[in-house]
PDB file of C-alpha atoms in Angstrom:
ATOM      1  CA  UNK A   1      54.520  78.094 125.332  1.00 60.00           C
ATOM      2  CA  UNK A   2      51.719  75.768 126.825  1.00 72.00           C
ATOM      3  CA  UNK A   3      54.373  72.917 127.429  1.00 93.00           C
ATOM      4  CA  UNK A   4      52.392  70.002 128.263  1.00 96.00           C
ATOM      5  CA  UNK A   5      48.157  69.896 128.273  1.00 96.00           C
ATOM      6  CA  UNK A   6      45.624  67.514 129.672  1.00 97.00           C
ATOM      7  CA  UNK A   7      42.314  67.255 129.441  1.00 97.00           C
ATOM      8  CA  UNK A   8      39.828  67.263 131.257  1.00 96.00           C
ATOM      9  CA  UNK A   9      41.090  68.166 134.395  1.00 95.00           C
ATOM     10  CA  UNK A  10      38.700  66.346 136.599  1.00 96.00           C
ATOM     11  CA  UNK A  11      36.264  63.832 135.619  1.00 96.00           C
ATOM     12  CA  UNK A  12      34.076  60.927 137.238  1.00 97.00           C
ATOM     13  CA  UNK A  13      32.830  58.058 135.854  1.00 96.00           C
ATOM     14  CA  UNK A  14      30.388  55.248 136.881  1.00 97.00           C
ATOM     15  CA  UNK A  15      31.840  51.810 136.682  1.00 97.00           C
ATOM     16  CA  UNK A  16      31.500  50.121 132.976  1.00 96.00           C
ATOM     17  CA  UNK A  17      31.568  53.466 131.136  1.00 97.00           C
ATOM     18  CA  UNK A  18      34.176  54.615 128.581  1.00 96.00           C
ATOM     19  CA  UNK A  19      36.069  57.597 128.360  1.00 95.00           C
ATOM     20  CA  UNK A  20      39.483  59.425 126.839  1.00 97.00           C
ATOM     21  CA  UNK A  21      42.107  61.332 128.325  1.00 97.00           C
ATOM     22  CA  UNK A  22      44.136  63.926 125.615  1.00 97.00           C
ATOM     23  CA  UNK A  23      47.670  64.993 126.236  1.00 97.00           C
ATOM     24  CA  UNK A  24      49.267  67.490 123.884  1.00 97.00           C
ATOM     25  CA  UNK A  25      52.662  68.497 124.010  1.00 97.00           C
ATOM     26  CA  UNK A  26      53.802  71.648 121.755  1.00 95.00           C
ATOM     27  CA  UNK A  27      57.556  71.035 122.410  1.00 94.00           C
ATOM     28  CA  UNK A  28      57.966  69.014 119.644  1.00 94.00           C
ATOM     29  CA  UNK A  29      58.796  65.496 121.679  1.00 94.00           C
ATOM     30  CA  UNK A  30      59.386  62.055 120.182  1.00 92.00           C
ATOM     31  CA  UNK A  31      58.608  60.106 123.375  1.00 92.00           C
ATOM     32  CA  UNK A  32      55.253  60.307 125.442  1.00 94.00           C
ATOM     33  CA  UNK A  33      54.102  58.420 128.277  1.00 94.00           C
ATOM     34  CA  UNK A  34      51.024  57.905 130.372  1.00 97.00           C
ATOM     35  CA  UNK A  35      51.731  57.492 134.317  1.00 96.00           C
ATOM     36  CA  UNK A  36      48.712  56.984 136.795  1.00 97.00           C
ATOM     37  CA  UNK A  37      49.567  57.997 140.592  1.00 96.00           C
ATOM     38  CA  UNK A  38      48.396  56.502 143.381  1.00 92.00           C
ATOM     39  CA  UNK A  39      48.796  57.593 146.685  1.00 81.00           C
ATOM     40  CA  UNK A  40      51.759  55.893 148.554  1.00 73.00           C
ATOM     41  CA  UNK A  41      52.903  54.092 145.596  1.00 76.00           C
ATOM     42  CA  UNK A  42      54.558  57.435 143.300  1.00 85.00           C
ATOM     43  CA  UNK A  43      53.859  57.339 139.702  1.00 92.00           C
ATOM     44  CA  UNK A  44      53.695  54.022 137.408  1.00 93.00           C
ATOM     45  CA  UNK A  45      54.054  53.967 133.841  1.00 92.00           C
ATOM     46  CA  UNK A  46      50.530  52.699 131.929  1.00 95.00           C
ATOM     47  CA  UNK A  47      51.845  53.291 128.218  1.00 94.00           C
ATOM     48  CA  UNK A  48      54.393  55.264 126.240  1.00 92.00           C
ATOM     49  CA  UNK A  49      55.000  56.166 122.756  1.00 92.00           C
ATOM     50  CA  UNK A  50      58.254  56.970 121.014  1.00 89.00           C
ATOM     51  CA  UNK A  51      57.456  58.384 117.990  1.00 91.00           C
ATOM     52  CA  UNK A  52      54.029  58.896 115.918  1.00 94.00           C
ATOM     53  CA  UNK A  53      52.416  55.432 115.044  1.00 93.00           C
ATOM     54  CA  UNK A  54      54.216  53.266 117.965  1.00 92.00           C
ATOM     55  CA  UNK A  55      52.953  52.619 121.274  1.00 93.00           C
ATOM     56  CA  UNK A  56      54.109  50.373 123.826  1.00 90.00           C
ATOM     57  CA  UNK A  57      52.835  48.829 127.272  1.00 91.00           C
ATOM     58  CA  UNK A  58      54.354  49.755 130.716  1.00 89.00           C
ATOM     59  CA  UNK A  59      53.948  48.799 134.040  1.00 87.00           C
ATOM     60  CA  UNK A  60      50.463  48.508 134.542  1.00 93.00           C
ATOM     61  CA  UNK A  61      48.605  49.042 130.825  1.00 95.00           C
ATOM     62  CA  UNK A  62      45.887  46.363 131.800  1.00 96.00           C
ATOM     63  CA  UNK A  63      42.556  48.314 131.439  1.00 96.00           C
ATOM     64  CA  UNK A  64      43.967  50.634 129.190  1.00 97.00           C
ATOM     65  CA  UNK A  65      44.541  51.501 125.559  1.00 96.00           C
ATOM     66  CA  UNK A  66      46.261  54.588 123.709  1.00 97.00           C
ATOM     67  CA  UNK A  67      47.307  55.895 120.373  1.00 97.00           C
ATOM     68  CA  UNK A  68      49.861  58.377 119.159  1.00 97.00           C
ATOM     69  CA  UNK A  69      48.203  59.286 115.469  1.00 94.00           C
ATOM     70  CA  UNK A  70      49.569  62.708 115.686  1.00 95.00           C
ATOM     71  CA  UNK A  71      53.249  63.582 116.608  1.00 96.00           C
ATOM     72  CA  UNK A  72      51.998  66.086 119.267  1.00 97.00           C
ATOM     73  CA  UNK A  73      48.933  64.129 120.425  1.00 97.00           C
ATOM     74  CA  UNK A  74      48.668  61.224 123.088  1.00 98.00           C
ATOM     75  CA  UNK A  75      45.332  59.569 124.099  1.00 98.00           C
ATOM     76  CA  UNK A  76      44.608  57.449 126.904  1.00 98.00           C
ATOM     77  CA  UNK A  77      41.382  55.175 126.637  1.00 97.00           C
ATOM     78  CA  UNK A  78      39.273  53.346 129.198  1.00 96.00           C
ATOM     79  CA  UNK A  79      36.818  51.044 127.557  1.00 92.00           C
ATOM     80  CA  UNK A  80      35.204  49.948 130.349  1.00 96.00           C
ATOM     81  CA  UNK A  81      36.179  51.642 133.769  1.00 96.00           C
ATOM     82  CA  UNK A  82      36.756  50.252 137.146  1.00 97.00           C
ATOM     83  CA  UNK A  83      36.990  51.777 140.719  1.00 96.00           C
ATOM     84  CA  UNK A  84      40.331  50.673 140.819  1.00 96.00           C
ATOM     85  CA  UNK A  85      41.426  53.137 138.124  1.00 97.00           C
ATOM     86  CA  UNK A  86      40.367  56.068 140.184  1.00 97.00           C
ATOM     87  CA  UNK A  87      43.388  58.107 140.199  1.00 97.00           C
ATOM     88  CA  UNK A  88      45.524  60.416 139.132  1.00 97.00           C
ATOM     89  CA  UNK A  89      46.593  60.152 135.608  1.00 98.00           C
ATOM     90  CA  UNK A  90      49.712  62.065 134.200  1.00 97.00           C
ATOM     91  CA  UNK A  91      50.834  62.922 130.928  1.00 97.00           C
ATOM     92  CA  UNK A  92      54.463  63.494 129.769  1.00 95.00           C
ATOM     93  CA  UNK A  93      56.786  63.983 126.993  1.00 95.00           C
ATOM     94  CA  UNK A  94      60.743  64.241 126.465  1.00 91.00           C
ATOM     95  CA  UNK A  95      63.051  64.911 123.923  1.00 86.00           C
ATOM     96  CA  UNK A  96      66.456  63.257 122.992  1.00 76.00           C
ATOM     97  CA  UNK A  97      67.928  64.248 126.673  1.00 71.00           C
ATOM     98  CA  UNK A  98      65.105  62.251 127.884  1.00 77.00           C
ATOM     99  CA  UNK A  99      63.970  64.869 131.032  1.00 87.00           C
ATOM    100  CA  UNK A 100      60.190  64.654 131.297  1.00 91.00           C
ATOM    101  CA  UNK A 101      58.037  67.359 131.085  1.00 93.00           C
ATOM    102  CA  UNK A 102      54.517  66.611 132.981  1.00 95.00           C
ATOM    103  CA  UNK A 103      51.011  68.124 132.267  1.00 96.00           C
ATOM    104  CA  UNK A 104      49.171  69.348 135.220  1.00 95.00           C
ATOM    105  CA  UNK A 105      47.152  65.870 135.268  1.00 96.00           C
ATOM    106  CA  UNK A 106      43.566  64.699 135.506  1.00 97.00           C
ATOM    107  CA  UNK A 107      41.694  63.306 138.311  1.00 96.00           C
ATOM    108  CA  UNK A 108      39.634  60.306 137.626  1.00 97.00           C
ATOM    109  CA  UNK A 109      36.959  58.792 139.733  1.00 97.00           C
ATOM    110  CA  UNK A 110      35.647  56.098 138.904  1.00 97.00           C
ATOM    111  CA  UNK A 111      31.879  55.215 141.107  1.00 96.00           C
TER     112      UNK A 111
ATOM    113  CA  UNK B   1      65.747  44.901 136.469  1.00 73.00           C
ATOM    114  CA  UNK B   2      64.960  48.625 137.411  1.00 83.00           C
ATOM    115  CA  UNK B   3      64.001  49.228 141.064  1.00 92.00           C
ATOM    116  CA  UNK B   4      64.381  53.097 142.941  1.00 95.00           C
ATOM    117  CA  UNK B   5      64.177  52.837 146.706  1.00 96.00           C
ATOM    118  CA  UNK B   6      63.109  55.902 148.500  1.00 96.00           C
ATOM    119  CA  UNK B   7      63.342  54.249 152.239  1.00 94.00           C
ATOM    120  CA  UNK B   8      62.114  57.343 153.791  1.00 96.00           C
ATOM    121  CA  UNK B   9      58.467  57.631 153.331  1.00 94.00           C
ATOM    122  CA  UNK B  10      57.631  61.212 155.070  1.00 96.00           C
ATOM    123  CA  UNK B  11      60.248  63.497 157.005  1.00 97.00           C
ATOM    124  CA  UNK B  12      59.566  66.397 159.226  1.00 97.00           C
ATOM    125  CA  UNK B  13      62.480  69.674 160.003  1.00 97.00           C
ATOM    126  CA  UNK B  14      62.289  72.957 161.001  1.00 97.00           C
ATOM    127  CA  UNK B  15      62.779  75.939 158.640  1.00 97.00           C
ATOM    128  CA  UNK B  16      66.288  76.255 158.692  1.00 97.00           C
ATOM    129  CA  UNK B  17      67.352  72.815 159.302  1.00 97.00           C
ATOM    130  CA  UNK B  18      69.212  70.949 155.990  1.00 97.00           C
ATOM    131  CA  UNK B  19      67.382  67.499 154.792  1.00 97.00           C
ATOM    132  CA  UNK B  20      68.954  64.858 153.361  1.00 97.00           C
ATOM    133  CA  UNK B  21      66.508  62.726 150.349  1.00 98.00           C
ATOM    134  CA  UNK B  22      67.934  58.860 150.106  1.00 97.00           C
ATOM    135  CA  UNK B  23      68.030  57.336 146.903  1.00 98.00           C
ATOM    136  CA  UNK B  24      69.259  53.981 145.793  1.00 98.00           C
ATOM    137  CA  UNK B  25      68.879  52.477 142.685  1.00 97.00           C
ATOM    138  CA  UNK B  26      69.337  49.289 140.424  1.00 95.00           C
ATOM    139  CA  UNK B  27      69.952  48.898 136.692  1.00 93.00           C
ATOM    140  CA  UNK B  28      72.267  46.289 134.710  1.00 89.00           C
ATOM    141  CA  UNK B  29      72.574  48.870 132.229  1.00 88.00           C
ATOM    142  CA  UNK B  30      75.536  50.625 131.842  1.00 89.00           C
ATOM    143  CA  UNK B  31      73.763  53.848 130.692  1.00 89.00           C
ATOM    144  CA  UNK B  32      71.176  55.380 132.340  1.00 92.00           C
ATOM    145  CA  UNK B  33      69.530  58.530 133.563  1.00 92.00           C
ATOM    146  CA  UNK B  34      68.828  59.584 137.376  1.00 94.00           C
ATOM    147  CA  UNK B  35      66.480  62.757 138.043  1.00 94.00           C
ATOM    148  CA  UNK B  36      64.459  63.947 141.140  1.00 96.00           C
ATOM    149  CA  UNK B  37      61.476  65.672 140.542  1.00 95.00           C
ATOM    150  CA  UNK B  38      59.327  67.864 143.381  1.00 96.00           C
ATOM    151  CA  UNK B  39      55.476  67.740 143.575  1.00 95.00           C
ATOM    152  CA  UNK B  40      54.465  70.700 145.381  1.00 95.00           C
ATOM    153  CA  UNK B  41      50.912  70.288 147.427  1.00 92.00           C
ATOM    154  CA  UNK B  42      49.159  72.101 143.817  1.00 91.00           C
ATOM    155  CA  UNK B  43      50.017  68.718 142.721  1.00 91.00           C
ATOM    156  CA  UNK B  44      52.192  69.136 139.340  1.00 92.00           C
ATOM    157  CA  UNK B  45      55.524  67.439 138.874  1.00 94.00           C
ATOM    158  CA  UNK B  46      58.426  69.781 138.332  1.00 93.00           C
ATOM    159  CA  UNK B  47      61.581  68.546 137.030  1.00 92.00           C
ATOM    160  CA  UNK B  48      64.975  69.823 138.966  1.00 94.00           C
ATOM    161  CA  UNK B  49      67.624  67.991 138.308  1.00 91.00           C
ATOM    162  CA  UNK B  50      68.796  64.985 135.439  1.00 90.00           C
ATOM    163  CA  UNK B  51      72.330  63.002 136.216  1.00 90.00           C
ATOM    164  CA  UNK B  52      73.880  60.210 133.411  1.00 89.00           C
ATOM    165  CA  UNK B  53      75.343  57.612 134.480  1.00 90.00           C
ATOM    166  CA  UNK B  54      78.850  59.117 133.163  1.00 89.00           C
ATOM    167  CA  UNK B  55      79.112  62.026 135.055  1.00 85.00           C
ATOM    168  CA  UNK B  56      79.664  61.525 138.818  1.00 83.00           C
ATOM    169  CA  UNK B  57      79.919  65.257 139.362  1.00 82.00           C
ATOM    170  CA  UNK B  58      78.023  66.650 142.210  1.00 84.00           C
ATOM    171  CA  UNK B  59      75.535  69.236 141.478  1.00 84.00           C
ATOM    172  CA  UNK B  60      74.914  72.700 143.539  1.00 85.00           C
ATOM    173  CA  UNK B  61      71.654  75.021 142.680  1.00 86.00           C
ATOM    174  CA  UNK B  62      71.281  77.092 145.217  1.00 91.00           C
ATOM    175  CA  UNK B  63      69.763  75.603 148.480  1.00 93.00           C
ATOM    176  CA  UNK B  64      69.861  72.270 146.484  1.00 94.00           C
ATOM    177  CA  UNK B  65      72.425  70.075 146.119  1.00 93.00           C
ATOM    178  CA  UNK B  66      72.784  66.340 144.376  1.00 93.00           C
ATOM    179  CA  UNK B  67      75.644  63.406 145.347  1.00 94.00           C
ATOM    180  CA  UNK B  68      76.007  60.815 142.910  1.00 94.00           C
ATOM    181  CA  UNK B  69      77.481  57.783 143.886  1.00 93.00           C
ATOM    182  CA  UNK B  70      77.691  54.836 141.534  1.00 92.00           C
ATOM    183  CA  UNK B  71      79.604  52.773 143.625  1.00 92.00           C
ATOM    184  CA  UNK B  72      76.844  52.753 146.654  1.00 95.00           C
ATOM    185  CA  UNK B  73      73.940  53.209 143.578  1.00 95.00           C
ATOM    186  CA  UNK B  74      72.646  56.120 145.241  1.00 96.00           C
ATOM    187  CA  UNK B  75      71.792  59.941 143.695  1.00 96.00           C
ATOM    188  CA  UNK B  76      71.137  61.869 147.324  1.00 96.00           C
ATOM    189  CA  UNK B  77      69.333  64.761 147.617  1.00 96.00           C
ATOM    190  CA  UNK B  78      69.859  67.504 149.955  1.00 96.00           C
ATOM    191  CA  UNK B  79      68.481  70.849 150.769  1.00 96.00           C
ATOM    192  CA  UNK B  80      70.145  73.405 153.032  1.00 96.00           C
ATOM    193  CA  UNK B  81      68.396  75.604 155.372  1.00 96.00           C
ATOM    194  CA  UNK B  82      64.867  74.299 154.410  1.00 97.00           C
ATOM    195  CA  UNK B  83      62.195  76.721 153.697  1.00 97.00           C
ATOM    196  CA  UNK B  84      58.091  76.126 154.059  1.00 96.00           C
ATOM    197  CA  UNK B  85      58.334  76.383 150.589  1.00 96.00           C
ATOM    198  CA  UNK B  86      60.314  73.228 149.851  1.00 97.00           C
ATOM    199  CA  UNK B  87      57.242  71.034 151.923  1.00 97.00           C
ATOM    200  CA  UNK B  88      56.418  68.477 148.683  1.00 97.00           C
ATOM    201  CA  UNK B  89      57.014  65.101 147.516  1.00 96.00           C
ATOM    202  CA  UNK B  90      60.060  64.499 146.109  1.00 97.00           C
ATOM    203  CA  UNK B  91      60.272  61.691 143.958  1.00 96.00           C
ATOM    204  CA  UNK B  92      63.576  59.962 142.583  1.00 96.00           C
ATOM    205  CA  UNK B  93      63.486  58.365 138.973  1.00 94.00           C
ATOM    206  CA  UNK B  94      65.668  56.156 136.851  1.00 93.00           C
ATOM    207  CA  UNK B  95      65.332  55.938 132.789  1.00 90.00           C
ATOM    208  CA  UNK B  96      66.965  53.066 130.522  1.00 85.00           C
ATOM    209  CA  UNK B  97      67.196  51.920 127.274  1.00 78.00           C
ATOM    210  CA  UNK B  98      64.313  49.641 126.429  1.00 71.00           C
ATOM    211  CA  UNK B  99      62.470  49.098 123.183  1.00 65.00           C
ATOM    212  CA  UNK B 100      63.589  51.983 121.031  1.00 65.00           C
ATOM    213  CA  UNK B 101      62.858  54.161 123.501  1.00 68.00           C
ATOM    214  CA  UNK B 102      63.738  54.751 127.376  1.00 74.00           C
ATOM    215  CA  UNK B 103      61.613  53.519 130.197  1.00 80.00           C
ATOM    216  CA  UNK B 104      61.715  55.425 133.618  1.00 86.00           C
ATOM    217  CA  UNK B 105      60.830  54.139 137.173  1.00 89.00           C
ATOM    218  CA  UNK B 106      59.977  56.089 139.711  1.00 92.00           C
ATOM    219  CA  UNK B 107      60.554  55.951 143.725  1.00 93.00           C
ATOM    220  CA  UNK B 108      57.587  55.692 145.781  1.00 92.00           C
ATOM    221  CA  UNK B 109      58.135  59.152 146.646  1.00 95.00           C
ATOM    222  CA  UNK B 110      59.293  61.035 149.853  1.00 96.00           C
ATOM    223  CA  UNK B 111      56.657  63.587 151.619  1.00 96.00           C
ATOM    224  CA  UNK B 112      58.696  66.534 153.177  1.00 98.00           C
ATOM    225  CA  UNK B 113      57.233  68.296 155.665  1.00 97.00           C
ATOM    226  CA  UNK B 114      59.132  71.889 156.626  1.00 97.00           C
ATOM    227  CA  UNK B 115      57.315  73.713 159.833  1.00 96.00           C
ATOM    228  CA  UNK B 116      58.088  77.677 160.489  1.00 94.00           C
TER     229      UNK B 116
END
């Protein structure tokens, strides 16, 4: 049971280009979120998803885009990156008791 | 609004010595969902413990231990005779109802440091 995936892992960028992070969750989840962490400030929620179709904005979703086409897939876009989106980006899911489950997440710099 | 408060930013014990994690929170909801979550130095986020807003009980796993408070808005965390292993972030989180779905919040996080 792979639980919750990311990818890539690590990845850099140079400032203006595009890129997407995948998250895939094999639990079966209805809600999915994107979190970005930076150090000092814990984790803060770009965009989540609660069920296939629907996504909503969080905290900080300027910069950002995602869709949730599939059920078990969640993709996090960057149409244009910045150096202040190098981060760390997280990837979660929960269920109806609403614990999250985190992926491993994926380093981003951005140059 | 939501808002978790982790007031300590970094603490440093001795192996052996018990720890005490603050955390105060704020919500207008009446239902909502508290957890603390530990983020070893590998970096993932591992879940350890989820409190509703109903259930007051105190919670003992092991070395770990939770104290739920509604009336002071705090969910403490404490760990008895700390180990190097338990040297992390530990980061306090609140989820409520919003838009079909739940939104969390998270503390800024508290950096543990246990030395042998």
């Amino acid at each position: 049971n792979a639980g919750v995936t990311q990818t890539p892992k690590f990845r850099v960028l140079k400032t203006g280009q595009s890129m997407t992070l995948l998250c895939a969750q094999d639990m079966n989840h209805e809600y999915m979120y994107w979190y970005r962490q930076d150090p000092g400030m814990g984790l803060r929620l770009i965009h989540y998803s609660v069920g296939e179709g629907t996504t909503a904005k969080g905290e900080v979703p300027d910069g950002y885009n995602v869709s949730r086409l599939k059920k078990q897939n969640f993709l996090l876009g960057l149409e244009s990156a910045a150096p202040s989106q190098t981060s760390v980006y997280f990837c979660a899911s929960s269920g109806p008791v609403k614990t999250q489950y985190f992926g491993p997440g994926t380093r981003l710099l951005v140059l | 609004a939501q808002k978790v408060t982790q007031a300590q930013t970094e603490i440093s014990v001795v192996e052996k010595e018990d720890v005490t994690l603050d955390c105060v929170y704020e919500t207008r909801d009446t239902t909502y969902y508290l957890f603390w979550y530990k983020q070893p130095p590998s970096g993932e986020l591992v879940f350890l413990i989820r409190r509703n807003s109903f259930d007051e009980q105190n919670e003992i796993s092991g070395r770990y231990s939770w104290n739920f408070q509604k009336s002071t808005s705090s969910f403490n965390f404490t760990i008895t005779a700390s180990q190097v292993v338990d040297s992390a972030v530990y980061f306090c989180a609140l989820s409520e109802a919003q838009g079909g779905g739940f939104k969390t919040i998270f503390g800024a996080g508290t950096r543990l440091f246990v030395k042998a």
